[in-house]
XYZ file of C-alpha atoms in Angstrom:
437
model
C 23.440 -10.200 29.137
C 21.545 -13.477 31.728
C 17.959 -13.296 31.854
C 18.338 -12.263 35.754
C 20.250 -9.243 34.967
C 17.640 -8.002 31.808
C 14.635 -8.654 34.520
C 16.337 -7.130 37.380
C 16.347 -4.010 34.900
C 13.201 -4.404 33.493
C 11.527 -4.740 37.600
C 10.763 -1.288 38.124
C 9.154 -0.665 35.373
C 5.812 -1.161 36.924
C 6.207 1.092 39.203
C 6.959 3.776 37.011
C 3.855 2.879 34.609
C 1.493 4.970 36.400
C 3.654 8.371 35.570
C 4.721 7.524 31.955
C 1.099 7.174 31.115
C 0.031 10.560 32.660
C 3.535 11.789 30.438
C 1.742 10.125 27.043
C -1.368 11.609 28.262
C -0.191 14.888 28.166
C 2.191 14.570 25.264
C -1.048 13.921 23.481
C -2.926 16.276 24.589
C -0.378 18.848 23.779
C 1.325 18.221 20.515
C 3.273 19.988 18.661
C 4.515 20.606 14.843
C 7.943 20.075 13.637
C 10.502 22.208 14.677
C 7.942 23.705 16.888
C 8.794 20.850 19.894
C 9.471 22.763 22.580
C 7.400 21.592 25.291
C 7.854 17.970 24.438
C 11.446 18.719 24.157
C 11.827 20.308 27.989
C 10.156 17.825 29.103
C 12.408 15.225 27.823
C 15.058 17.007 28.859
C 13.645 17.329 32.527
C 13.443 13.813 32.726
C 17.322 12.685 31.212
C 18.804 15.217 33.755
C 16.781 13.641 36.097
C 18.047 10.096 35.209
C 21.650 11.129 35.951
C 21.988 11.933 31.831
C 24.840 14.110 30.349
C 21.933 16.085 28.598
C 22.175 18.708 25.410
C 19.256 20.834 23.689
C 18.997 22.432 20.821
C 20.203 20.436 18.471
C 19.004 20.630 14.480
C 16.429 23.368 16.558
C 14.502 21.430 18.578
C 16.519 17.909 19.068
C 17.563 16.908 22.269
C 20.207 13.961 23.834
C 20.696 12.150 26.099
C 24.807 10.441 27.082
C 24.733 7.934 29.801
C 28.504 6.983 29.858
C 28.426 3.748 32.040
C 31.871 2.010 31.716
C 33.749 0.015 28.723
C 32.336 -0.863 26.035
C 30.070 -0.331 23.070
C 28.042 2.794 22.073
C 24.448 1.839 21.189
C 21.718 4.950 20.108
C 18.005 5.140 20.716
C 15.981 7.349 18.927
C 12.235 8.793 19.001
C 10.326 11.311 17.195
C 8.753 14.030 18.489
C 6.087 15.918 16.199
C 2.821 15.701 15.108
C 0.667 16.347 12.497
C -1.226 18.857 10.997
C -4.790 16.622 11.778
C -8.123 17.486 13.264
C -8.798 14.325 16.589
C -11.694 12.661 15.675
C -10.823 10.326 18.847
C -13.213 11.068 21.614
C -10.772 10.792 23.890
C -10.051 12.143 27.327
C -6.822 13.510 26.490
C -7.621 13.957 22.700
C -5.325 17.138 21.229
C -6.491 20.526 22.662
C -4.235 22.150 20.147
C -6.872 23.061 17.267
C -6.148 21.593 13.671
C -2.617 19.681 15.288
C -2.341 15.849 16.896
C 0.001 12.753 17.553
C -1.799 11.099 14.451
C 1.308 9.113 13.818
C 2.116 8.043 17.287
C 5.102 9.960 17.843
C 4.128 10.382 21.625
C 4.320 7.029 22.567
C 7.844 7.070 20.890
C 8.887 9.546 23.099
C 6.991 8.117 26.575
C 8.962 4.572 25.593
C 12.069 6.409 25.318
C 11.544 8.139 28.727
C 10.817 4.523 30.672
C 13.419 2.773 29.239
C 16.159 5.663 29.529
C 14.871 6.245 33.447
C 15.162 1.818 33.263
C 18.687 1.649 31.998
C 19.967 4.339 34.010
C 18.410 2.890 37.160
C 20.067 -0.249 36.374
C 23.215 0.770 35.138
C 24.942 -1.726 37.160
C 23.943 -4.774 34.952
C 25.099 -3.244 31.578
C 28.841 -1.834 30.621
C 29.224 0.400 27.622
C 27.728 3.944 26.366
C 24.308 4.637 25.932
C 22.943 7.561 23.577
C 19.568 8.435 23.664
C 18.018 10.706 21.253
C 14.631 13.224 20.482
C 14.500 13.793 17.367
C 12.365 16.866 15.944
C 10.133 16.767 12.383
C 10.208 13.662 11.295
C 7.061 14.381 9.593
C 8.666 16.726 7.090
C 12.227 14.823 6.654
C 14.407 17.314 8.023
C 14.526 16.716 11.658
C 17.034 13.836 11.237
C 19.153 16.015 8.652
C 19.146 19.353 10.915
C 20.680 17.547 13.787
C 23.310 15.892 11.841
C 24.106 19.246 10.156
C 24.145 20.830 13.695
C 27.083 18.838 14.635
C 25.660 15.271 16.846
C 28.260 13.482 15.240
C 31.240 15.656 13.732
C 31.859 19.299 12.811
C 28.517 21.491 12.454
C 27.714 22.233 8.361
C 29.806 25.149 8.894
C 32.292 23.888 9.685
C 32.453 25.170 13.227
C 32.502 23.268 16.549
C 29.499 21.571 18.201
C 28.971 22.794 21.621
C 26.233 22.637 23.954
C 23.901 25.029 24.954
C 22.263 23.230 27.713
C 21.881 20.588 29.763
C 23.519 18.470 33.043
C 26.795 17.958 31.470
C 29.347 18.770 28.103
C 27.219 17.861 25.082
C 30.683 16.993 22.702
C 31.114 13.097 22.045
C 34.195 10.939 23.458
C 36.328 12.464 20.901
C 35.556 15.993 21.042
C 34.129 16.346 17.922
C 30.553 15.570 18.230
C 27.645 16.511 20.647
C 26.779 13.220 21.154
C 29.686 9.738 20.774
C 29.696 7.996 17.722
C 26.824 5.046 17.814
C 28.035 1.291 17.436
C 24.372 0.289 16.809
C 21.396 2.785 15.997
C 17.556 1.479 16.922
C 14.378 2.538 17.144
C 10.804 1.738 17.312
C 7.030 2.839 15.196
C 3.880 2.397 16.409
C 1.848 0.765 14.146
C -2.169 -0.340 14.176
C -1.377 -3.973 14.672
C -2.475 -6.128 17.230
C -0.515 -4.529 20.810
C 1.835 -6.792 22.473
C 3.161 -7.917 18.619
C 6.181 -6.494 17.488
C 6.803 -6.882 13.777
C 9.648 -6.610 11.520
C 10.773 -7.062 8.065
C 14.457 -7.710 6.623
C 16.408 -5.737 5.042
C 14.761 -2.703 2.895
C 11.552 -2.411 5.981
C 10.471 1.207 4.812
C 10.529 3.036 1.489
C 12.095 5.712 -0.675
C 10.078 8.842 -0.338
C 10.113 11.670 -2.615
C 6.975 14.898 -2.397
C 6.192 17.343 -4.778
C 4.563 20.041 -5.684
C 4.096 20.849 -9.336
C 2.300 24.053 -10.760
C 1.076 24.256 -14.212
C 1.176 27.722 -15.457
C -1.983 28.753 -18.416
C -3.681 31.800 -19.202
C -6.690 32.998 -16.720
C -9.740 33.760 -18.889
C -13.635 34.549 -17.694
C -15.504 31.373 -17.615
C -18.005 32.098 -20.629
C -14.910 32.179 -23.046
C -12.269 29.530 -22.677
C -11.188 29.630 -26.286
C -8.681 32.301 -24.901
C -7.462 31.032 -21.965
C -5.009 28.181 -21.712
C -7.178 26.108 -18.376
C -4.474 24.937 -15.902
C -7.476 22.515 -13.798
C -7.695 20.816 -17.541
C -4.063 20.624 -17.692
C -3.344 19.684 -14.248
C -6.019 17.176 -14.646
C -5.204 15.424 -16.814
C -1.643 14.663 -15.201
C -3.277 13.860 -12.429
C -5.252 11.135 -14.862
C -2.222 10.216 -16.818
C -0.119 9.243 -13.651
C -2.096 6.867 -12.765
C -0.140 4.833 -15.759
C 2.955 5.225 -14.354
C 2.891 2.438 -11.118
C -0.353 0.619 -13.779
C 2.390 0.297 -16.950
C 6.232 1.295 -15.983
C 6.831 -0.012 -13.273
C 7.298 -3.868 -13.462
C 4.929 -6.294 -11.176
C 8.279 -7.402 -9.105
C 8.839 -4.252 -8.091
C 7.215 -1.617 -5.888
C 6.105 1.708 -6.595
C 3.197 4.337 -5.291
C 1.807 7.258 -6.176
C -0.244 9.233 -4.485
C -1.881 13.283 -5.618
C -2.428 14.322 -1.764
C -3.287 17.957 -2.554
C -4.672 19.717 -5.909
C -5.990 23.670 -5.777
C -7.077 25.976 -8.473
C -9.228 29.356 -8.904
C -11.483 31.319 -5.927
C -14.335 31.775 -8.843
C -16.930 29.009 -10.448
C -16.923 31.485 -12.888
C -13.316 32.404 -13.678
C -10.480 30.389 -15.338
C -7.198 30.557 -12.820
C -4.064 31.109 -14.190
C -1.935 28.301 -12.342
C -2.674 24.996 -10.664
C -0.788 23.333 -8.076
C -0.290 19.355 -7.746
C 1.178 17.706 -4.820
C 2.499 14.458 -4.937
C 4.435 12.016 -3.170
C 6.772 8.853 -5.127
C 7.141 6.007 -3.018
C 9.906 3.173 -3.909
C 12.130 0.310 -2.071
C 14.854 0.610 -5.701
C 16.679 3.436 -6.483
C 16.242 2.353 -10.399
C 12.754 2.244 -9.981
C 12.807 5.746 -8.143
C 14.945 7.493 -10.946
C 12.624 6.107 -13.991
C 9.369 6.688 -11.352
C 10.749 10.667 -10.642
C 11.548 10.890 -14.507
C 8.041 10.158 -15.805
C 6.405 12.329 -13.300
C 8.229 14.774 -14.900
C 7.326 13.794 -18.779
C 3.963 13.511 -17.990
C 4.087 17.044 -16.663
C 5.630 18.649 -19.292
C 3.974 16.209 -22.082
C 0.302 17.533 -20.684
C 1.475 21.515 -20.803
C 2.719 20.974 -24.135
C -0.578 19.578 -25.233
C -2.722 21.978 -23.800
C -0.446 24.901 -25.169
C 0.732 26.277 -22.024
C 3.894 29.048 -22.539
C 5.340 28.154 -19.741
C 6.508 24.727 -19.096
C 5.457 23.368 -15.204
C 7.719 24.217 -11.822
C 8.625 21.358 -10.007
C 9.523 21.871 -6.369
C 11.140 19.090 -3.866
C 8.909 19.395 -0.208
C 11.470 16.470 0.768
C 13.486 13.564 0.284
C 13.692 10.005 2.644
C 16.219 7.781 1.882
C 15.252 3.749 1.982
C 15.127 2.732 5.401
C 17.164 -0.660 5.377
C 17.477 -2.756 9.081
C 20.782 -4.511 9.022
C 20.931 -8.419 8.693
C 22.575 -9.438 12.051
C 21.473 -6.813 14.124
C 17.942 -7.510 13.291
C 19.059 -11.321 14.104
C 20.424 -10.196 17.606
C 17.692 -8.335 18.759
C 15.429 -9.968 16.911
C 17.073 -12.935 19.550
C 16.332 -11.282 22.926
C 13.328 -10.352 21.840
C 12.011 -13.824 21.555
C 13.723 -14.692 24.517
C 12.697 -12.091 26.533
C 8.644 -11.882 25.351
C 8.560 -15.358 23.136
C 8.552 -16.345 19.823
C 4.736 -15.951 19.654
C 4.877 -11.896 20.126
C 7.535 -11.284 17.091
C 6.915 -11.922 13.210
C 8.276 -11.381 9.799
C 5.880 -8.380 7.757
C 6.088 -7.141 4.223
C 8.000 -3.704 3.878
C 5.964 -0.522 4.296
C 5.490 1.718 2.158
C 5.725 4.292 4.189
C 9.046 6.379 5.160
C 11.306 7.406 7.587
C 14.446 9.641 8.819
C 16.025 7.297 11.484
C 18.209 5.642 8.597
C 20.255 9.312 7.961
C 21.649 8.659 11.339
C 22.773 5.295 11.407
C 24.297 6.078 7.867
C 25.868 9.309 9.484
C 27.415 7.440 11.886
C 28.153 4.552 9.962
C 26.200 2.668 12.487
C 23.528 -0.591 11.216
C 20.084 0.263 12.416
C 17.260 -2.068 13.156
C 14.404 -0.584 12.907
C 10.896 -2.290 13.931
C 7.128 -1.821 14.470
C 5.274 -1.724 17.621
C 1.357 -2.384 17.473
C -0.910 -0.096 19.265
C -3.627 -0.924 18.651
C -6.620 -3.278 20.807
C -5.900 -7.005 20.164
C -9.354 -8.096 20.034
C -10.311 -5.418 17.712
C -7.767 -6.185 15.503
C -8.148 -9.847 15.396
C -11.873 -9.476 14.592
C -10.780 -6.928 11.894
C -8.341 -9.959 10.346
C -11.073 -12.714 11.005
C -13.522 -10.381 9.129
C -11.067 -9.739 6.045
C -11.681 -5.879 7.182
C -8.471 -4.125 8.693
C -8.070 -1.309 6.255
C -11.567 -0.831 6.551
C -11.802 -0.950 10.705
C -8.899 -0.243 11.750
C -7.472 3.535 11.640
C -4.506 4.087 9.901
C -1.286 6.331 11.291
C -2.313 9.658 10.298
C -5.843 9.546 10.588
C -8.079 11.470 12.648
C -9.003 8.167 15.110
C -5.611 6.561 15.295
C -4.830 5.759 18.693
C -3.229 3.358 20.328
C -4.452 1.881 23.320
C -2.397 2.882 26.539
C -1.621 -0.907 27.578
C 0.431 -3.461 26.353
C 1.426 -0.838 23.959
C 3.331 1.367 26.000
C 4.330 -1.688 28.926
C 5.431 -3.254 25.508
C 7.448 -0.588 23.582
C 9.373 0.618 26.530
C 10.448 -3.062 27.207
C 11.030 -3.766 23.587
C 14.147 -0.564 23.243
C 15.508 -2.074 27.187
C 16.036 -5.281 25.690
C 17.300 -4.345 22.395
C 19.747 -2.195 24.318
C 20.523 -4.491 26.222
C 21.450 -6.907 23.806
C 24.301 -4.902 22.422
C 25.436 -3.576 25.609
C 28.601 -5.469 27.404
C 26.968 -7.501 31.098
C 27.780 -5.198 34.169
C 30.901 -6.170 35.849
């Protein structure tokens, strides 16, 4: 696509930005947890309908899609996640969360806003491109179930129960061009995530760009008793504490230095009174890996240590393990990355784009690409104040001074984050759509 055509598509953005900033503030003020994104989904559907898309709601409970058929050419899917986190905001912003204990602490409000903006620009500038555009607003990314729920609800084909997928709302039919899915099967899937990097930057990682994740809940069973007579009990707190301590040796002593793995215990719950030995202790942990063999070995080590500590403590019952959620490795397709990055470089300049280490965080966008049999490119969008970021980097205090995703202080600056994010999604889509005729 020519530079002039791309610039024509992007030209209305300045006039749209005040509305998009208001949308972002509204979304940030009204966060919704996974599968509860009814308000957010309704706003996404309303906007897509006004832009002229065929809109389908309620996919995978609260997912929304819009389809814009604009002549022959590739099918390009742009995806954004919508859900917030159970975090109490401490930003002090005038548009801080008004929902107690819930916050957009991972920037999904940025994602929704940027996708709404890109969908608007691409619809308004449809004379400059040819093909089919699919925009997808996904629920419940944080718990790892949203993409899977949409796929199982017939996103690209028959629903999980084998019944035909049907539209329940929207400006047009929800089936794809072949009548088999809610949307046409894409030829490429594109997505971005705001990150604690300088706003105005785009970073990327070839190949495995985000880790596989397995979140586990392990219940240790002991025998309760009086705190004054520990000899009559089997203390599950001591058992679980020994497990947590020994767990730290898995990465240090069972994973080769050339491999990467992270094992983090995020929750330890046991007992209600200081003088009572409880009968169980519950540990919740997260395992992050980039290789399937490493993943299998780390999970096996976690299970082995849990059982061994129970045996060493004389527990009469083995610990019980529940898988809370699981994410696959997110892998960027090399050819798609090169094609989109060439467009990014042409539009933003090489100084705005740089490679970065794969993130130990996890994502379920790859499930959408895998279900479609399509290549994926997933990049990071800088969202932090550029001056603060540069100062923190210069002083070697990035980890201390720049809040990470999921922090109660993670609040990306509106600009240039939103402008860059809308432009990035639009430019990426245009890099795969055919020129207009």
